[in-house]
Each structure stands twice: as C-alpha cells, then as structure tokens.
GROMACS .gro file of C-alpha atoms in nm:
model
  380
    1MET     CA    1 -14.975   6.248   5.343
    2ALA     CA    2 -15.215   5.995   5.195
    3THR     CA    3 -15.107   5.631   5.192
    4SER     CA    4 -15.218   5.358   4.957
    5PRO     CA    5 -15.444   5.094   5.111
    6ARG     CA    6 -15.271   4.767   5.197
    7SER     CA    7 -15.406   4.428   5.101
    8PRO     CA    8 -15.485   4.190   5.386
    9PRO     CA    9 -15.230   3.909   5.449
   10GLY     CA   10 -15.268   3.622   5.205
   11ALA     CA   11 -15.477   3.824   4.961
   12PRO     CA   12 -15.381   3.807   4.591
   13PRO     CA   13 -15.180   4.103   4.465
   14PRO     CA   14 -15.389   4.387   4.325
   15PRO     CA   15 -15.427   4.397   3.945
   16GLU     CA   16 -15.201   4.699   3.916
   17PHE     CA   17 -14.921   4.501   4.083
   18GLU     CA   18 -14.941   4.224   3.823
   19ILE     CA   19 -14.954   4.480   3.544
   20SER     CA   20 -14.648   4.651   3.689
   21ARG     CA   21 -14.463   4.320   3.717
   22GLN     CA   22 -14.542   4.225   3.360
   23SER     CA   23 -14.434   4.570   3.245
   24ARG     CA   24 -14.098   4.525   3.415
   25LEU     CA   25 -14.051   4.186   3.254
   26LEU     CA   26 -14.144   4.315   2.911
   27ALA     CA   27 -13.915   4.614   2.956
   28ALA     CA   28 -13.628   4.371   3.008
   29VAL     CA   29 -13.676   4.205   2.670
   30ARG     CA   30 -13.610   4.351   2.329
   31PHE     CA   31 -13.708   4.095   2.072
   32PRO     CA   32 -14.031   3.916   1.979
   33GLU     CA   33 -13.872   3.579   2.059
   34ASP     CA   34 -13.801   3.701   2.416
   35ILE     CA   35 -14.168   3.784   2.459
   36ALA     CA   36 -14.254   3.441   2.318
   37LEU     CA   37 -14.025   3.279   2.577
   38LEU     CA   38 -14.199   3.461   2.862
   39GLY     CA   39 -14.534   3.354   2.719
   40SER     CA   40 -14.417   2.992   2.705
   41LEU     CA   41 -14.317   3.003   3.072
   42SER     CA   42 -14.653   3.146   3.179
   43LYS     CA   43 -14.850   2.839   3.068
   44LYS     CA   44 -14.991   2.601   3.328
   45VAL     CA   45 -14.828   2.309   3.147
   46ILE     CA   46 -14.513   2.412   2.967
   47ASP     CA   47 -14.447   2.287   2.616
   48LEU     CA   48 -14.086   2.174   2.651
   49ASP     CA   49 -14.030   2.145   2.276
   50GLU     CA   50 -14.137   2.506   2.235
   51LEU     CA   51 -13.927   2.614   2.532
   52ARG     CA   52 -13.617   2.440   2.393
   53MET     CA   53 -13.663   2.606   2.056
   54LEU     CA   54 -13.698   2.951   2.213
   55ALA     CA   55 -13.424   2.910   2.475
   56ALA     CA   56 -13.179   2.790   2.209
   57GLN     CA   57 -13.198   3.142   2.064
   58GLY     CA   58 -13.095   3.289   2.399
   59VAL     CA   59 -13.261   3.363   2.733
   60PRO     CA   60 -13.304   3.737   2.805
   61ASP     CA   61 -13.073   3.845   3.088
   62GLY     CA   62 -13.299   4.112   3.230
   63ALA     CA   63 -13.617   3.906   3.261
   64ALA     CA   64 -13.479   3.697   3.552
   65VAL     CA   65 -13.618   3.372   3.411
   66ARG     CA   66 -13.297   3.183   3.334
   67PRO     CA   67 -13.299   2.984   3.665
   68THR     CA   68 -13.645   2.850   3.585
   69VAL     CA   69 -13.561   2.786   3.219
   70TRP     CA   70 -13.247   2.588   3.301
   71LYS     CA   71 -13.427   2.378   3.563
   72LEU     CA   72 -13.693   2.292   3.308
   73LEU     CA   73 -13.442   2.214   3.033
   74LEU     CA   74 -13.249   1.983   3.267
   75GLY     CA   75 -13.565   1.803   3.376
   76TYR     CA   76 -13.536   1.918   3.736
   77LEU     CA   77 -13.876   2.089   3.720
   78PRO     CA   78 -14.174   1.902   3.570
   79SER     CA   79 -14.360   2.066   3.285
   80ASP     CA   80 -14.676   2.097   3.500
   81ARG     CA   81 -14.640   2.410   3.713
   82ALA     CA   82 -14.884   2.270   3.971
   83LEU     CA   83 -14.623   2.007   4.062
   84TRP     CA   84 -14.329   2.244   4.107
   85GLU     CA   85 -14.365   2.314   4.478
   86GLN     CA   86 -14.410   1.946   4.567
   87GLU     CA   87 -14.118   1.833   4.351
   88LEU     CA   88 -13.883   2.101   4.481
   89ALA     CA   89 -13.970   2.020   4.842
   90LYS     CA   90 -13.900   1.650   4.782
   91LYS     CA   91 -13.565   1.708   4.609
   92ARG     CA   92 -13.445   1.965   4.861
   93SER     CA   93 -13.533   1.733   5.148
   94GLN     CA   94 -13.344   1.453   4.976
   95TYR     CA   95 -13.037   1.675   4.939
   96ALA     CA   96 -13.055   1.768   5.309
   97ALA     CA   97 -13.044   1.395   5.386
   98PHE     CA   98 -12.739   1.355   5.159
   99LYS     CA   99 -12.561   1.632   5.349
  100GLU     CA  100 -12.643   1.466   5.678
  101GLU     CA  101 -12.508   1.133   5.554
  102PHE     CA  102 -12.202   1.233   5.355
  103LEU     CA  103 -12.071   1.555   5.508
  104SER     CA  104 -12.063   1.456   5.874
  105ASN     CA  105 -11.726   1.343   6.006
  106PRO     CA  106 -11.708   1.008   6.191
  107MET     CA  107 -11.684   1.173   6.533
  108GLU     CA  108 -12.013   1.354   6.475
  109ILE     CA  109 -12.176   1.035   6.348
  110ALA     CA  110 -12.059   0.835   6.650
  111ARG     CA  111 -12.176   1.104   6.890
  112ARG     CA  112 -12.517   1.125   6.723
  113GLN     CA  113 -12.562   0.746   6.718
  114GLU     CA  114 -12.465   0.719   7.082
  115LEU     CA  115 -12.712   0.987   7.184
  116GLU     CA  116 -12.989   0.829   6.982
  117GLY     CA  117 -12.917   0.479   7.117
  118GLN     CA  118 -12.872   0.563   7.484
  119GLY     CA  119 -13.151   0.813   7.534
  120SER     CA  120 -13.161   1.074   7.804
  121GLU     CA  121 -13.152   0.821   8.090
  122ASN     CA  122 -12.810   0.689   7.994
  123THR     CA  123 -12.634   1.010   7.897
  124GLY     CA  124 -12.405   0.973   8.195
  125SER     CA  125 -12.188   0.733   7.997
  126ILE     CA  126 -12.080   1.014   7.767
  127ASP     CA  127 -11.821   1.270   7.870
  128ASN     CA  128 -11.819   1.584   7.656
  129GLY     CA  129 -11.971   1.395   7.365
  130LEU     CA  130 -11.686   1.141   7.344
  131LEU     CA  131 -11.734   0.765   7.370
  132HIS     CA  132 -11.555   0.582   7.647
  133ARG     CA  133 -11.268   0.371   7.515
  134SER     CA  134 -11.441   0.046   7.616
  135GLU     CA  135 -11.747   0.141   7.409
  136VAL     CA  136 -11.560   0.200   7.081
  137THR     CA  137 -11.614  -0.100   6.853
  138GLN     CA  138 -11.350  -0.219   6.606
  139GLU     CA  139 -11.547  -0.069   6.315
  140GLU     CA  140 -11.569   0.266   6.494
  141HIS     CA  141 -11.195   0.283   6.563
  142PRO     CA  142 -11.007   0.549   6.358
  143LEU     CA  143 -10.746   0.290   6.253
  144SER     CA  144 -11.002   0.036   6.133
  145LEU     CA  145 -10.954  -0.084   5.776
  146GLY     CA  146 -11.301  -0.236   5.750
  147LYS     CA  147 -11.497  -0.138   5.439
  148THR     CA  148 -11.795  -0.032   5.651
  149SER     CA  149 -11.581   0.173   5.887
  150ALA     CA  150 -11.686   0.539   5.884
  151TRP     CA  151 -11.327   0.638   5.961
  152ASN     CA  152 -11.185   0.430   5.677
  153GLN     CA  153 -11.433   0.587   5.435
  154PHE     CA  154 -11.350   0.931   5.573
  155PHE     CA  155 -10.975   0.889   5.515
  156GLU     CA  156 -11.037   0.729   5.174
  157TYR     CA  157 -11.201   1.049   5.051
  158SER     CA  158 -10.974   1.293   5.233
  159GLU     CA  159 -10.742   1.332   4.932
  160ILE     CA  160 -11.038   1.395   4.702
  161MET     CA  161 -11.178   1.649   4.945
  162GLU     CA  162 -10.844   1.830   4.952
  163GLN     CA  163 -10.837   1.840   4.570
  164ILE     CA  164 -11.193   1.975   4.563
  165ASP     CA  165 -11.100   2.242   4.816
  166ARG     CA  166 -10.800   2.354   4.605
  167ASP     CA  167 -11.000   2.362   4.283
  168VAL     CA  168 -11.295   2.549   4.432
  169LYS     CA  169 -11.064   2.820   4.564
  170ARG     CA  170 -10.931   2.863   4.208
  171THR     CA  171 -11.277   2.887   4.051
  172HIS     CA  172 -11.314   3.218   3.863
  173PRO     CA  173 -11.067   3.415   4.077
  174ASP     CA  174 -11.168   3.733   3.894
  175MET     CA  175 -11.527   3.714   4.024
  176GLN     CA  176 -11.616   3.829   4.374
  177PHE     CA  177 -11.911   3.591   4.368
  178PHE     CA  178 -11.669   3.296   4.386
  179CYS     CA  179 -11.352   3.437   4.538
  180GLY     CA  180 -11.253   3.686   4.804
  181ASP     CA  181 -11.273   3.732   5.178
  182SER     CA  182 -11.641   3.820   5.196
  183SER     CA  183 -11.874   3.589   5.386
  184PHE     CA  184 -12.086   3.567   5.070
  185ALA     CA  185 -11.797   3.435   4.859
  186LYS     CA  186 -11.691   3.190   5.131
  187SER     CA  187 -12.048   3.065   5.161
  188ASN     CA  188 -12.062   3.011   4.785
  189GLN     CA  189 -11.732   2.822   4.792
  190GLU     CA  190 -11.864   2.602   5.071
  191SER     CA  191 -12.173   2.521   4.864
  192LEU     CA  192 -11.961   2.423   4.564
  193LYS     CA  193 -11.748   2.196   4.783
  194ASN     CA  194 -12.053   2.033   4.937
  195VAL     CA  195 -12.205   1.951   4.599
  196LEU     CA  196 -11.881   1.807   4.461
  197ILE     CA  197 -11.806   1.596   4.769
  198ILE     CA  198 -12.156   1.448   4.776
  199PHE     CA  199 -12.139   1.378   4.402
  200ALA     CA  200 -11.802   1.202   4.447
  201LYS     CA  201 -11.934   0.981   4.726
  202LEU     CA  202 -12.250   0.889   4.538
  203ASN     CA  203 -12.063   0.813   4.213
  204ALA     CA  204 -11.781   0.581   4.315
  205GLY     CA  205 -11.702   0.493   3.953
  206ILE     CA  206 -11.607   0.851   3.872
  207ARG     CA  207 -11.577   1.028   4.209
  208TYR     CA  208 -11.428   1.371   4.140
  209VAL     CA  209 -11.237   1.470   3.828
  210GLN     CA  210 -11.045   1.796   3.822
  211GLY     CA  211 -11.247   2.058   3.635
  212MET     CA  212 -11.590   1.950   3.755
  213ASN     CA  213 -11.590   2.267   3.965
  214GLU     CA  214 -11.589   2.470   3.643
  215ILE     CA  215 -11.899   2.287   3.517
  216LEU     CA  216 -12.081   2.333   3.847
  217ALA     CA  217 -12.001   2.706   3.869
  218PRO     CA  218 -12.244   2.838   3.600
  219LEU     CA  219 -12.531   2.634   3.743
  220PHE     CA  220 -12.475   2.757   4.097
  221PHE     CA  221 -12.422   3.117   3.983
  222VAL     CA  222 -12.750   3.123   3.790
  223PHE     CA  223 -12.953   2.958   4.068
  224ARG     CA  224 -12.796   3.163   4.348
  225ASN     CA  225 -12.892   3.480   4.161
  226ASP     CA  226 -13.257   3.381   4.132
  227PRO     CA  227 -13.466   3.692   4.221
  228ASP     CA  228 -13.691   3.465   4.427
  229ASP     CA  229 -13.508   3.449   4.761
  230LYS     CA  230 -13.660   3.114   4.851
  231ASN     CA  231 -13.517   2.956   4.539
  232ALA     CA  232 -13.186   3.139   4.579
  233ASN     CA  233 -13.150   3.001   4.931
  234PHE     CA  234 -13.180   2.647   4.794
  235ALA     CA  235 -12.933   2.705   4.510
  236GLU     CA  236 -12.697   2.441   4.651
  237ALA     CA  237 -12.958   2.164   4.645
  238ASP     CA  238 -13.095   2.266   4.305
  239SER     CA  239 -12.743   2.286   4.160
  240PHE     CA  240 -12.661   1.936   4.284
  241PHE     CA  241 -12.946   1.766   4.100
  242CYS     CA  242 -12.899   1.974   3.784
  243PHE     CA  243 -12.524   1.902   3.794
  244VAL     CA  244 -12.595   1.528   3.814
  245GLU     CA  245 -12.835   1.551   3.520
  246LEU     CA  246 -12.595   1.757   3.311
  247LEU     CA  247 -12.302   1.525   3.373
  248SER     CA  248 -12.510   1.219   3.289
  249GLY     CA  249 -12.474   1.314   2.923
  250PHE     CA  250 -12.095   1.346   2.955
  251ARG     CA  251 -12.030   1.074   3.213
  252ASP     CA  252 -11.812   0.862   2.982
  253ASN     CA  253 -11.581   1.156   2.913
  254PHE     CA  254 -11.482   1.155   3.281
  255CYS     CA  255 -11.432   0.779   3.312
  256GLN     CA  256 -11.060   0.709   3.268
  257LYS     CA  257 -11.119   0.341   3.187
  258LEU     CA  258 -11.319   0.448   2.880
  259ASP     CA  259 -11.075   0.715   2.755
  260ASN     CA  260 -10.968   0.518   2.447
  261SER     CA  261 -11.306   0.362   2.372
  262ALA     CA  262 -11.566   0.478   2.120
  263VAL     CA  263 -11.777   0.629   2.398
  264GLY     CA  264 -11.488   0.790   2.590
  265ILE     CA  265 -11.319   1.124   2.536
  266GLN     CA  266 -11.108   0.995   2.245
  267GLY     CA  267 -11.424   0.882   2.069
  268THR     CA  268 -11.577   1.226   2.122
  269LEU     CA  269 -11.266   1.396   1.983
  270SER     CA  270 -11.283   1.166   1.681
  271LYS     CA  271 -11.644   1.277   1.621
  272LEU     CA  272 -11.526   1.640   1.622
  273SER     CA  273 -11.258   1.558   1.365
  274GLN     CA  274 -11.518   1.389   1.144
  275LEU     CA  275 -11.751   1.685   1.178
  276VAL     CA  276 -11.480   1.931   1.071
  277ALA     CA  277 -11.391   1.704   0.776
  278LYS     CA  278 -11.757   1.699   0.671
  279TYR     CA  279 -11.802   2.076   0.663
  280ASP     CA  280 -11.448   2.195   0.585
  281GLY     CA  281 -11.225   1.919   0.456
  282GLU     CA  282 -10.946   2.159   0.363
  283LEU     CA  283 -10.927   2.294   0.718
  284GLN     CA  284 -10.934   1.947   0.874
  285ARG     CA  285 -10.649   1.824   0.649
  286HIS     CA  286 -10.439   2.133   0.714
  287LEU     CA  287 -10.482   2.107   1.090
  288GLU     CA  288 -10.436   1.735   1.139
  289ILE     CA  289 -10.214   1.626   0.849
  290ILE     CA  290 -10.005   1.928   0.747
  291THR     CA  291  -9.957   2.105   1.081
  292GLU     CA  292 -10.030   1.793   1.294
  293VAL     CA  293 -10.253   1.982   1.537
  294ASN     CA  294 -10.483   1.706   1.655
  295PRO     CA  295 -10.809   1.774   1.844
  296GLN     CA  296 -10.675   1.632   2.171
  297PHE     CA  297 -10.423   1.919   2.185
  298TYR     CA  298 -10.693   2.185   2.215
  299ALA     CA  299 -11.046   2.038   2.214
  300PHE     CA  300 -10.999   1.811   2.516
  301ARG     CA  301 -11.051   2.112   2.742
  302TRP     CA  302 -11.325   2.257   2.520
  303ILE     CA  303 -11.530   1.939   2.550
  304THR     CA  304 -11.464   1.820   2.905
  305LEU     CA  305 -11.522   2.165   3.057
  306LEU     CA  306 -11.812   2.258   2.826
  307LEU     CA  307 -11.631   2.569   2.694
  308THR     CA  308 -11.625   2.732   3.039
  309GLN     CA  309 -11.257   2.825   2.999
  310GLU     CA  310 -11.266   2.959   2.645
  311PHE     CA  311 -11.494   3.261   2.687
  312ASN     CA  312 -11.579   3.514   2.955
  313PHE     CA  313 -11.838   3.407   3.211
  314ALA     CA  314 -12.128   3.605   3.063
  315ASP     CA  315 -12.067   3.456   2.718
  316THR     CA  316 -12.045   3.108   2.870
  317ILE     CA  317 -12.391   3.155   3.021
  318HIS     CA  318 -12.531   3.245   2.678
  319ILE     CA  319 -12.362   2.944   2.518
  320TRP     CA  320 -12.515   2.721   2.784
  321ASP     CA  321 -12.864   2.851   2.701
  322THR     CA  322 -12.814   2.681   2.366
  323LEU     CA  323 -12.631   2.375   2.499
  324LEU     CA  324 -12.902   2.290   2.750
  325SER     CA  325 -13.175   2.333   2.489
  326ASP     CA  326 -13.076   2.028   2.284
  327PRO     CA  327 -13.345   1.761   2.337
  328ASP     CA  328 -13.087   1.487   2.266
  329GLY     CA  329 -12.845   1.620   2.526
  330PRO     CA  330 -12.579   1.889   2.497
  331GLN     CA  331 -12.296   1.684   2.345
  332GLU     CA  332 -12.402   1.710   1.979
  333THR     CA  333 -12.460   2.084   2.012
  334LEU     CA  334 -12.124   2.118   2.189
  335LEU     CA  335 -11.945   1.948   1.899
  336ARG     CA  336 -12.115   2.176   1.647
  337ILE     CA  337 -12.006   2.483   1.846
  338CYS     CA  338 -11.649   2.350   1.859
  339CYS     CA  339 -11.658   2.296   1.483
  340ALA     CA  340 -11.792   2.649   1.433
  341MET     CA  341 -11.509   2.786   1.648
  342LEU     CA  342 -11.259   2.635   1.404
  343ILE     CA  343 -11.444   2.759   1.098
  344LEU     CA  344 -11.457   3.117   1.232
  345VAL     CA  345 -11.076   3.131   1.251
  346ARG     CA  346 -11.006   2.916   0.942
  347LYS     CA  347 -10.809   3.186   0.755
  348ARG     CA  348 -10.565   3.221   1.042
  349LEU     CA  349 -10.542   2.843   1.082
  350LEU     CA  350 -10.479   2.781   0.710
  351ALA     CA  351 -10.201   3.041   0.718
  352GLY     CA  352 -10.048   2.905   1.039
  353ASP     CA  353  -9.802   2.635   1.137
  354PHE     CA  354  -9.807   2.394   1.433
  355THR     CA  355  -9.694   2.650   1.691
  356SER     CA  356  -9.915   2.940   1.586
  357ASN     CA  357 -10.224   2.722   1.538
  358LEU     CA  358 -10.184   2.550   1.873
  359LYS     CA  359 -10.139   2.884   2.048
  360LEU     CA  360 -10.447   3.025   1.874
  361LEU     CA  361 -10.672   2.732   1.967
  362GLN     CA  362 -10.548   2.705   2.323
  363ASN     CA  363 -10.616   3.077   2.369
  364TYR     CA  364 -10.926   3.125   2.157
  365PRO     CA  365 -10.972   3.491   2.056
  366PRO     CA  366 -11.275   3.698   2.163
  367THR     CA  367 -11.565   3.648   1.925
  368ASN     CA  368 -11.925   3.746   1.870
  369ILE     CA  369 -12.113   3.471   2.056
  370SER     CA  370 -12.438   3.528   1.867
  371HIS     CA  371 -12.256   3.479   1.536
  372LEU     CA  372 -12.074   3.171   1.670
  373LEU     CA  373 -12.404   3.011   1.772
  374TYR     CA  374 -12.556   3.106   1.436
  375VAL     CA  375 -12.277   2.928   1.249
  376ALA     CA  376 -12.306   2.626   1.480
  377ASN     CA  377 -12.678   2.606   1.416
  378LYS     CA  378 -12.617   2.606   1.040
  379LEU     CA  379 -12.415   2.286   1.088
  380HIS     CA  380 -12.719   2.108   1.230
   0.00000   0.00000   0.00000
C-alpha cells in the first residue's frame, strides 16, 4: 500500500496540513464574529481592543482558542506573539521557584540546606537525612516561636492549608475533572491546592478566603484542557498568575478590614443597589423597601464568587468570556450582569414577598445566558 511521504524533522508542515488545520478551526465556528476572532488571534501583534470587543460576544467552544484568549485578556501573554515563548518560560520558571520555596516542609528545607552547606566530603554528619540534635539551631527547632523560623511559619499556615484542602475536595463534586478517585482528578486537586497555598503565603494581607477555590476552578479547567499539551502541562503555573491578576480587581472584596468601607464588599453591594435603582426604580424599591430583601442577602455570593455558583459550569465559562473582556476590569461588567439577572425575573420579584424573593435569588433559575449577557450589555 502506498504511503504518504514524511517531512524531515524540523521542517515546516506541508501546505495541505495548514489548510486542513484552518478548515477544522473554521468548521468549529458558526458565526462571522467567530471567524473575526480567529483572524484577530492570527496577527503577529494582537489588537487587544479588537480582541476584547470580539471575545465579549463569546469565544467559540470548538475552536480551542479560549486558553489563549483568556491569557491575553488577563495580560498574562503580551500582545506581540514573538514574545510569548520567552514570557511563558520566565513565568513558569518563577512559579517553579515559588513551589520550591513555599511548598517544601521545614524538614525538607533543613535537609537540603545541610546537604548544600556540607558538601559531599562532610555527608557523614547526616544520618538518614536528619540533622544531629547538636546541629539544630534554635530557629530550626520545631517549637521555635521566632518569626523567621521555618517551623513556626509552617504551623502558622497549617490551618489555612487544611481549609484549602477541604474546599478543594468540595469543588464541583459533579465533575470528574475535579472530583473522584482517578489519578487525573487527584492531580488536578493537587494543582488547585498548590496555587491557593502559594497565593496565601505571598499575600499575607488576605491569605486565603473560603470560595477562592471556586474562582480558580474555571481558569485551571480552561488551561488544563488546552489542546497544546505543552501548555496544558503548565496549567498550574499559568493559572496561578492569571488568578493573581483576576483577583487584583476584586482584592478589596476579600479584605475583611475593608468590608464596611466604600471600596469593600458593602460598597460594591451599594453600587449594585444604585444600578438597579437607575434602570428599574420600581423593582429596587419593591425589593429593598417593601420586601426588605437587601443585596447582601443574595448578591454577596454572586459578586465574591464571580457567579460561579449561580449557573452550570459551561454557562459560567461563557459569562467569564464577557467578564474578562472588560478593559476596565471585570467588576463593572459583573455588576451589570447582576442587575440584568434581577431585571429578567422582575415579574416574579414584584409579585413575591420576602421569603419567595429570597428563595428565588438564592437559587437563581436556569436562563438563556446569551439573552442575559445581551440585557447586561444594554445597561452599559
């Protein structure tokens, strides 16, 4: 049987391969704006304003470009494609250093330092990797309370690490990607834990707040499912930096000291109330004055968890396409979507009392996401 000739190693793919690849991509899209998005991504220097405008209308699922689009929207990838490889290598190396510094337990650190300091000629002073009692300094002692003590820092974060472990195990229990006994699911859980622990140690003012796992999950899911295996294998590192960037726009919502300030979560909830009053005064009065259903009763979760708990996972991904596309950060878009959610169920809310309205908003009904985003965009 005849076989097709093979290209030599390192040679560029034959023209028919590129044509086939482009055909597959185009077959995955259905609308002119999807084709425009693919065209925007193919440029040597990507026009971020154009990309944001196109991505806000939705990223096609079948074209396998969402990982790249999100990294660009979050500023993780530079607009110049020629710089991508260099920038990714630098960031991934930096994350590897973070893991080395923050995920090693004190025993491993002490053993490594001893080996590095003594060299091969003095290894006789170590038995099975353990320091002799006389060689353990006060700062290296497990009961040391010194601020620079690795053990003290380890125990200080142990409670946070336990909370992260519990929350990660509860992340999307209905999805085999996150939960289950498979090695794949366990590996994904481990990656989520690593990112959250490192974030907590690098951000002492916030550390870890319950629910951050839900914000990290969509990022990691999208990056781990990148069709490029090399990128997929570095999903943990890429997710970390994108998670940091995403949370930078919502940082004050997670700072308990700022809860009651204008920039804290109460200030954000107040902005939502003002937005509803602007576009539907009757609804705002009925909710907050007549039935006394204030935004903190239902929108606290909407805002702090970026709507990850209100819709199924696939719909959340589509909502995030729009959220991440806002050049001023996702918070203003998030508030418009929350306002649109109220407007879409206004008839039921106007007919309801405190109990029925609270139940409705705490268990938001299934809705057409495209229509929801359309209404939210009209509030812009």
